[in-house]
Coordinates of N, CA and C in Angstrom, one line a residue:
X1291 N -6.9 40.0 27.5 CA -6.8 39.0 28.4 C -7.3 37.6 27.8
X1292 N -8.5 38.1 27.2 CA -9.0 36.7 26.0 C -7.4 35.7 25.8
X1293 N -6.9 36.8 24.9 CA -5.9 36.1 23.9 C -4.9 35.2 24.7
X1294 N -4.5 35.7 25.7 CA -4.0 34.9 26.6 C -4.1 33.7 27.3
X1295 N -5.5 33.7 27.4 CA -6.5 32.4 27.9 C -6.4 31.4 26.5
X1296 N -6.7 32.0 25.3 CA -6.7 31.4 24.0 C -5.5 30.3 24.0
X1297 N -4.5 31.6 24.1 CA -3.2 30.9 23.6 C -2.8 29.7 24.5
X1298 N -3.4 29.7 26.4 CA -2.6 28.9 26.8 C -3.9 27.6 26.3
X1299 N -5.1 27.7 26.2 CA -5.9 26.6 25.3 C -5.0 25.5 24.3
X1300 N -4.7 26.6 23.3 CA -3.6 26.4 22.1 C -2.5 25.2 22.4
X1301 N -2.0 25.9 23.7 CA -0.5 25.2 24.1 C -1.0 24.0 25.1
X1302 N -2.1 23.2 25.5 CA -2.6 22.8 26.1 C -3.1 21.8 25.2
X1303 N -4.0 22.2 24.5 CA -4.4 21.3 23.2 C -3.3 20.5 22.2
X1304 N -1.8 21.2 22.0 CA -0.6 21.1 21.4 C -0.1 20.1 22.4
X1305 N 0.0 20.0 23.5 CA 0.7 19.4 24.4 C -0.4 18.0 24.3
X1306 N -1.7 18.0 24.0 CA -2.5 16.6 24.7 C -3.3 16.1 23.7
X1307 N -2.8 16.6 22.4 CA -3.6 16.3 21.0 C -2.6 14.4 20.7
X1308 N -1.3 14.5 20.9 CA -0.7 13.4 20.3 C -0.9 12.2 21.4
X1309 N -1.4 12.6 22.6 CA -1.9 11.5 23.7 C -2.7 10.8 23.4
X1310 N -4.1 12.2 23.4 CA -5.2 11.7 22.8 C -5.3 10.3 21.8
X1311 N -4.6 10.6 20.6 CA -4.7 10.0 19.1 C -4.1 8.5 20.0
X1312 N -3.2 8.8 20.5 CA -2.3 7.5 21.4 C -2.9 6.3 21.8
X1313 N -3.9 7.2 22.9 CA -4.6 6.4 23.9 C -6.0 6.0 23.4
X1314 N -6.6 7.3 22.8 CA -7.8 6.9 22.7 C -8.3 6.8 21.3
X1315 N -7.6 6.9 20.5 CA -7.4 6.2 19.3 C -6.7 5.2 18.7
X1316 N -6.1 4.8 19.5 CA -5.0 3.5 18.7 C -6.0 2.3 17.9
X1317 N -6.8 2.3 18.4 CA -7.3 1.2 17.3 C -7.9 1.5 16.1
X1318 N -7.9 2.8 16.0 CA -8.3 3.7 14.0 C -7.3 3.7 14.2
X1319 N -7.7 3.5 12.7 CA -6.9 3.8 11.6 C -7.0 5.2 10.6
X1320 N -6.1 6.1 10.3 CA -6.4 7.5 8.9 C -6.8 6.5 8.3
X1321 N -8.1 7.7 7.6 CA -8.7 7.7 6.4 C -8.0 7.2 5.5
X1322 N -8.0 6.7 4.1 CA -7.5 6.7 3.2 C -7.5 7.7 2.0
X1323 N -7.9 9.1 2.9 CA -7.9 10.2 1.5 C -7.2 11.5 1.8
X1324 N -6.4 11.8 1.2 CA -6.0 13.2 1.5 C -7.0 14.6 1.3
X1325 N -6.6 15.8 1.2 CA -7.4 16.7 1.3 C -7.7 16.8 -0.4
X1326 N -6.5 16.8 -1.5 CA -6.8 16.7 -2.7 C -7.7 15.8 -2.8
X1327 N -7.8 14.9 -2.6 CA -9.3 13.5 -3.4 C -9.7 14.3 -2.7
X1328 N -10.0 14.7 -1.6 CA -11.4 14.9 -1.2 C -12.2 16.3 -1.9
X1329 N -11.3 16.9 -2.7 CA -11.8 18.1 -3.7 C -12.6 17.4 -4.7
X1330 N -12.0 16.2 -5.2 CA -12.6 15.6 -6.5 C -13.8 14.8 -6.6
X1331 N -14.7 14.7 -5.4 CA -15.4 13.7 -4.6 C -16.8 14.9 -5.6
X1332 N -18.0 13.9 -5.7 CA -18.8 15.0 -6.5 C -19.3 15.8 -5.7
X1333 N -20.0 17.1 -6.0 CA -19.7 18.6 -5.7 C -20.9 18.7 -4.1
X1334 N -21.8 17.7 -4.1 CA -22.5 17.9 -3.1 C -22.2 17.1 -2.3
X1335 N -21.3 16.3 -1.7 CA -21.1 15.2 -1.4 C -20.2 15.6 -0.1
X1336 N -20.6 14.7 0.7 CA -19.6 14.8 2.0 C -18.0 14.9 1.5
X1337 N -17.3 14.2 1.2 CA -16.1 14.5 1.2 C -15.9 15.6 0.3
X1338 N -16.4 16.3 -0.5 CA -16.4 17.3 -1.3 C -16.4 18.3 -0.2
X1339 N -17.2 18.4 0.5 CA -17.5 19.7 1.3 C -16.4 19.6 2.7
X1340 N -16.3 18.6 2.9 CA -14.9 18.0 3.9 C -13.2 18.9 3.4
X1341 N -13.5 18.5 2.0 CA -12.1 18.9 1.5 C -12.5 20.8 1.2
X1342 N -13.1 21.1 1.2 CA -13.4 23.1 0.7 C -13.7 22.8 2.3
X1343 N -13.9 22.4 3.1 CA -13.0 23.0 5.0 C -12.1 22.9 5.2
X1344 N -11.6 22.0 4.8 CA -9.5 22.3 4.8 C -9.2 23.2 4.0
X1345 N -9.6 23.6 2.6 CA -8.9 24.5 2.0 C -9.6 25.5 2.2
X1346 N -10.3 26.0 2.9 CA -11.0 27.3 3.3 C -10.0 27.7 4.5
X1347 N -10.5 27.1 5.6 CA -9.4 27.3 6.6 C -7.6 26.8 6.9
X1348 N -7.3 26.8 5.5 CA -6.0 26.2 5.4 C -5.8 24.9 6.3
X1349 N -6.4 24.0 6.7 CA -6.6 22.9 7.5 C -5.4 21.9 7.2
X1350 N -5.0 21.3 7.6 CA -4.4 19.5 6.9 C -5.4 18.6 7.9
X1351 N -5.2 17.7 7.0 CA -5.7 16.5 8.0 C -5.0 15.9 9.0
X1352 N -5.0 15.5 10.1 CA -5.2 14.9 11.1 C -5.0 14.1 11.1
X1353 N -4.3 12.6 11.4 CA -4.6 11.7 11.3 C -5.1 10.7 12.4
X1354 N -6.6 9.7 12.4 CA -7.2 9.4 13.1 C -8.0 10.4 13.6
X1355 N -8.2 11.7 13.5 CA -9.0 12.8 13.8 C -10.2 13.4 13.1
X1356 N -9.9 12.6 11.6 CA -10.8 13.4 10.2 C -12.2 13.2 10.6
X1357 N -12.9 12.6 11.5 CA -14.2 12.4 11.9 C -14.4 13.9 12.6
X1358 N -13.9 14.6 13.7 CA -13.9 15.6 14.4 C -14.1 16.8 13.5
X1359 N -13.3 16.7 12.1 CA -13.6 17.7 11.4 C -15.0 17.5 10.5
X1360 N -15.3 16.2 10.3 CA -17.2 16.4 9.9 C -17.9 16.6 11.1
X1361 N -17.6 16.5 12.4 CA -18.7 16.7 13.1 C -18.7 18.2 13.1
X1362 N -17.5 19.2 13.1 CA -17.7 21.0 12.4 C -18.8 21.1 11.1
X1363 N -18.5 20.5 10.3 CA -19.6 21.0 9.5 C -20.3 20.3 9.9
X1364 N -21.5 19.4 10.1 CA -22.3 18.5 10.5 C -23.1 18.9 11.4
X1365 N -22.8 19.4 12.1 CA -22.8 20.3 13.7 C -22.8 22.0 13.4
X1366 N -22.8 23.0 12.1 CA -22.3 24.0 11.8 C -21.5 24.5 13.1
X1367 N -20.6 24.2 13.5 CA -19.8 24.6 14.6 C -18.6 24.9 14.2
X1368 N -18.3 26.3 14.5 CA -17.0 26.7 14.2 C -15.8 26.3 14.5
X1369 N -14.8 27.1 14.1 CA -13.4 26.4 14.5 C -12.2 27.1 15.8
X1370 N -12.9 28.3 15.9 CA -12.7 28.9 17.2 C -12.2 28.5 18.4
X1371 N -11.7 28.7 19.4 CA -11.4 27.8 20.6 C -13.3 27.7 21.4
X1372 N -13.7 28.8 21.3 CA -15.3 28.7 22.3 C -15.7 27.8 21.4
X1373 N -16.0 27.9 20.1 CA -16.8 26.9 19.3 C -16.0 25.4 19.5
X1374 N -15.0 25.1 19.8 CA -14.7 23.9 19.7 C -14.4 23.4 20.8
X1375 N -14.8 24.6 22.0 CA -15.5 23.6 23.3 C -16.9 23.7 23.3
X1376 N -17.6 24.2 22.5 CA -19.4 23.9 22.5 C -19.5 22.9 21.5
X1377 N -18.5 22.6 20.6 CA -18.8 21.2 20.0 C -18.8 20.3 20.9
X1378 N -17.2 20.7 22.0 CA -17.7 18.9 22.9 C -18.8 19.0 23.9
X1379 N -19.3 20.3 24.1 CA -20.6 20.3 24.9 C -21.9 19.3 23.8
X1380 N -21.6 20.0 22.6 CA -23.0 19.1 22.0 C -22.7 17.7 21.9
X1381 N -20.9 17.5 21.6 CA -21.2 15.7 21.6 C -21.3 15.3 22.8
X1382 N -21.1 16.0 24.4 CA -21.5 15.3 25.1 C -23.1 15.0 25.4
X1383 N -24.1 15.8 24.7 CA -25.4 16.2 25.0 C -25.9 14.9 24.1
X1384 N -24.6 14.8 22.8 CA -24.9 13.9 22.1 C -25.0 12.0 22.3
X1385 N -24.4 12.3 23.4 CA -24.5 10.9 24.2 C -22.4 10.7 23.8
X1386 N -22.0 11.4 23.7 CA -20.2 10.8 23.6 C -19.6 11.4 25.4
X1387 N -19.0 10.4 25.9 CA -18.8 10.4 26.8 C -17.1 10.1 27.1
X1388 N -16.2 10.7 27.6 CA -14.1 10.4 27.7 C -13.9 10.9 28.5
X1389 N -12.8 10.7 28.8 CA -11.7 11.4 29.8 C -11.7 12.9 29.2
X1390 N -10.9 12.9 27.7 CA -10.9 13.7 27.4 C -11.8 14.6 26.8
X1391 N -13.1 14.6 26.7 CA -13.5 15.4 26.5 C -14.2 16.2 27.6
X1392 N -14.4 15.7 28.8 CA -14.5 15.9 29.9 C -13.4 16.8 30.6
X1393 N -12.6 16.9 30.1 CA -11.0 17.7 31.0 C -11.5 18.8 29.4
X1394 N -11.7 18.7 28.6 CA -11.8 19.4 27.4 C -13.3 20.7 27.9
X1395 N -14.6 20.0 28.6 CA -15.1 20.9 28.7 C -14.9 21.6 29.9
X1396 N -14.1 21.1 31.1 CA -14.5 21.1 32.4 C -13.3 22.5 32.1
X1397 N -11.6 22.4 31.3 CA -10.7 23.5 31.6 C -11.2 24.7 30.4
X1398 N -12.1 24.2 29.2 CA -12.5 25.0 28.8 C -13.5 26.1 29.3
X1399 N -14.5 25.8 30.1 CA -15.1 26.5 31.3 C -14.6 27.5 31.2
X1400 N -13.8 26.6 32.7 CA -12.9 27.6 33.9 C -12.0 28.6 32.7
X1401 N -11.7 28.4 31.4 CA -10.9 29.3 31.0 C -11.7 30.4 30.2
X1402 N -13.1 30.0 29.4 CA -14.0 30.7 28.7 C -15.4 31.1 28.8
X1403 N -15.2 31.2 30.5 CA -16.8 31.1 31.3 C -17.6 32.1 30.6
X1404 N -17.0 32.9 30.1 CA -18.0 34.0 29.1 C -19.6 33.8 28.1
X1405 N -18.8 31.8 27.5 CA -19.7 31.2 26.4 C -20.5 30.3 26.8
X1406 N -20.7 30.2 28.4 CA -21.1 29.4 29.2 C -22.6 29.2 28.3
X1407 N -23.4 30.4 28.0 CA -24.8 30.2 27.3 C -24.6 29.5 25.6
X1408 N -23.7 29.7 25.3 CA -23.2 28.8 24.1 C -23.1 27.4 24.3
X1409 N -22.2 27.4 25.3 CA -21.8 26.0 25.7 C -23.2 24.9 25.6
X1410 N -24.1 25.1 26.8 CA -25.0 25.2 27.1 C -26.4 24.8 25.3
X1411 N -26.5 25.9 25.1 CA -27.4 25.6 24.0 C -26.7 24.8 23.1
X1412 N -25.4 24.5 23.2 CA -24.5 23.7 21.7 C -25.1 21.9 22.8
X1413 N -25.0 22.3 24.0 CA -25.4 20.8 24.4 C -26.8 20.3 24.6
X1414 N -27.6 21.0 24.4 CA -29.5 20.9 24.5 C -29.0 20.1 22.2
X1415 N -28.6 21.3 21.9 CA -28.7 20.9 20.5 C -28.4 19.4 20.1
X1416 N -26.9 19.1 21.3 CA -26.7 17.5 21.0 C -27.5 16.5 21.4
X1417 N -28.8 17.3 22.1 CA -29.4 16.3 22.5 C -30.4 16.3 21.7
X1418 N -30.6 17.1 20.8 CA -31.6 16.8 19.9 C -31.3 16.5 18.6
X1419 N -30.3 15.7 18.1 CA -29.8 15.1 17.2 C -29.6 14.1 17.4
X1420 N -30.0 13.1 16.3 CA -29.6 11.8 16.1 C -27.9 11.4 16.7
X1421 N -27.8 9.9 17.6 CA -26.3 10.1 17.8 C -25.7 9.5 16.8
X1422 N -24.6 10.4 16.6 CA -23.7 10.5 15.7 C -22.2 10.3 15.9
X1423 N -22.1 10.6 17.2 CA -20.9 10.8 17.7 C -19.7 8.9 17.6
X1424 N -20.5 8.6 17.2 CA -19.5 7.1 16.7 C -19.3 6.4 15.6
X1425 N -19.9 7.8 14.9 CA -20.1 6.7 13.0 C -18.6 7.0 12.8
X1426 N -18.4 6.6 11.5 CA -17.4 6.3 10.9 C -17.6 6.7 9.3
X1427 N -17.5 8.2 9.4 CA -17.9 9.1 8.1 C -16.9 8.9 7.3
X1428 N -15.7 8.4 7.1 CA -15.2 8.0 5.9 C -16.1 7.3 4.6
X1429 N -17.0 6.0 5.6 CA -17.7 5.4 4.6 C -19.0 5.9 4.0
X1430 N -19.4 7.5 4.5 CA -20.2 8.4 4.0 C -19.6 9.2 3.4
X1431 N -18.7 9.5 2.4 CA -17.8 10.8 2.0 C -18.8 10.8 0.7
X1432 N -19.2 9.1 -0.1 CA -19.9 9.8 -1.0 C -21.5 10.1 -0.9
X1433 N -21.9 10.5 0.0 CA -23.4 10.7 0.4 C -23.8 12.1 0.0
X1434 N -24.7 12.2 -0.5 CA -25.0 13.9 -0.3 C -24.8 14.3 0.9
X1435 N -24.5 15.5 1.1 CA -24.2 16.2 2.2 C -25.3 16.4 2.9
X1436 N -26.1 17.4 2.2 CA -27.7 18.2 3.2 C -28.2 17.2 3.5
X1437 N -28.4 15.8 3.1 CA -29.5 14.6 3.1 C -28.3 14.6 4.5
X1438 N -27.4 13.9 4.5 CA -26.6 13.6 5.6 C -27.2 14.5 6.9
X1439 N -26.7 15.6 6.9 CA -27.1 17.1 7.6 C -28.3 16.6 8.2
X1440 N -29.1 16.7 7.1 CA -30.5 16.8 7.7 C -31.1 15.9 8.6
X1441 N -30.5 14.7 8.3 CA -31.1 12.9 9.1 C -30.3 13.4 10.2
X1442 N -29.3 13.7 10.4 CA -28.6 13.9 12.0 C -29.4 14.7 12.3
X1443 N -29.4 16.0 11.6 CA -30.5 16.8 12.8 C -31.8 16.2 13.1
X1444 N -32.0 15.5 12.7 CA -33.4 15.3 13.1 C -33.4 13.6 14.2
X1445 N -33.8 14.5 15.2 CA -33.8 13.4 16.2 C -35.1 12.3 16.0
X1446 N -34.3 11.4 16.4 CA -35.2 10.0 16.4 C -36.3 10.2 17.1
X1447 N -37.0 9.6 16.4 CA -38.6 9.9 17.2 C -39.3 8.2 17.5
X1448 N -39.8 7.9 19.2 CA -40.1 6.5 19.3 C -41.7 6.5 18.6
X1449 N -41.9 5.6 17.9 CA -42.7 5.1 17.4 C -43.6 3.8 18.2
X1450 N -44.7 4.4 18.6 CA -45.8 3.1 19.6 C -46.9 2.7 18.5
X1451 N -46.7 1.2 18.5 CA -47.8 0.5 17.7 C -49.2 0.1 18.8

């Protein structure tokens, strides 16, 4: 019964992925790197580790999308259909707020109420990371990665003089 629920996710996602990019991306622009450069990028480095996720999970890039795939590793959040509605539970925890990501958690639910405690702790998590959810990680590809990793996880702390 899963698989079924999966698949119509699949055909749903397929149907509202080129809208998305449409509507709520039109003013990005793709990256300027393919998945090769991003192999060649040095070995600890965001785009290095960007490009061994595409070629791990036979991925292509997206275009206008390639942010969504650092916030997977960034986020260690899988690529699963449940894991890639607990990612938009953590960006929403993370302060990111849409139409679509909102119709993204609200039919994910109703279709995978099983991960509800996933869901759930992937959005306490967004709330305890630095927000992230609107950088523009192309211009981080050559940063160390764990340094990256690590400053997002770690939530801002207010400071009283």
């Amino acid at each position: 019964m899963k698989k079924i629920r999966v698949q119509f996710l699949l055909f749903v996602y397929n149907k509202t992925q080129k809208l998305y990019r449409k509507y709520f991306k039109k003013k990005k622009r793709q990256w300027q790197f393919n998945e090769t450069q991003l192999l060649e990028f040095r070995e600890d480095s965001l785009g290095r580790k960007l490009g061994e996720f595409y070629h791990k999970h036979g991925f292509s890039m997206i275009p206008k999308m390639e942010n969504h795939d650092v916030h997977h590793l960034i986020t260690d959040c899988g690529t699963n259909f449940e894991d890639e509605i607990a990612m938009q539970y953590l960006l929403l925890g993370n302060g990111k707020l849409n139409a679509h990501l909102l119709a993204a958690i609200v039919l994910g639910t109703l279709i995978l109420p099983e991960y509800m405690k996933t869901y759930l702790n992937a959005y306490r998590k967004g709330q305890n990371m630095r927000a992230f959810y609107e950088w523009d990680f192309e211009g981080l590809l050559w940063q160390n990665f764990e340094h990256l990793k690590d400053f997002i996880q770690q939530k801002e702390s207010v400071v009283l003089h």
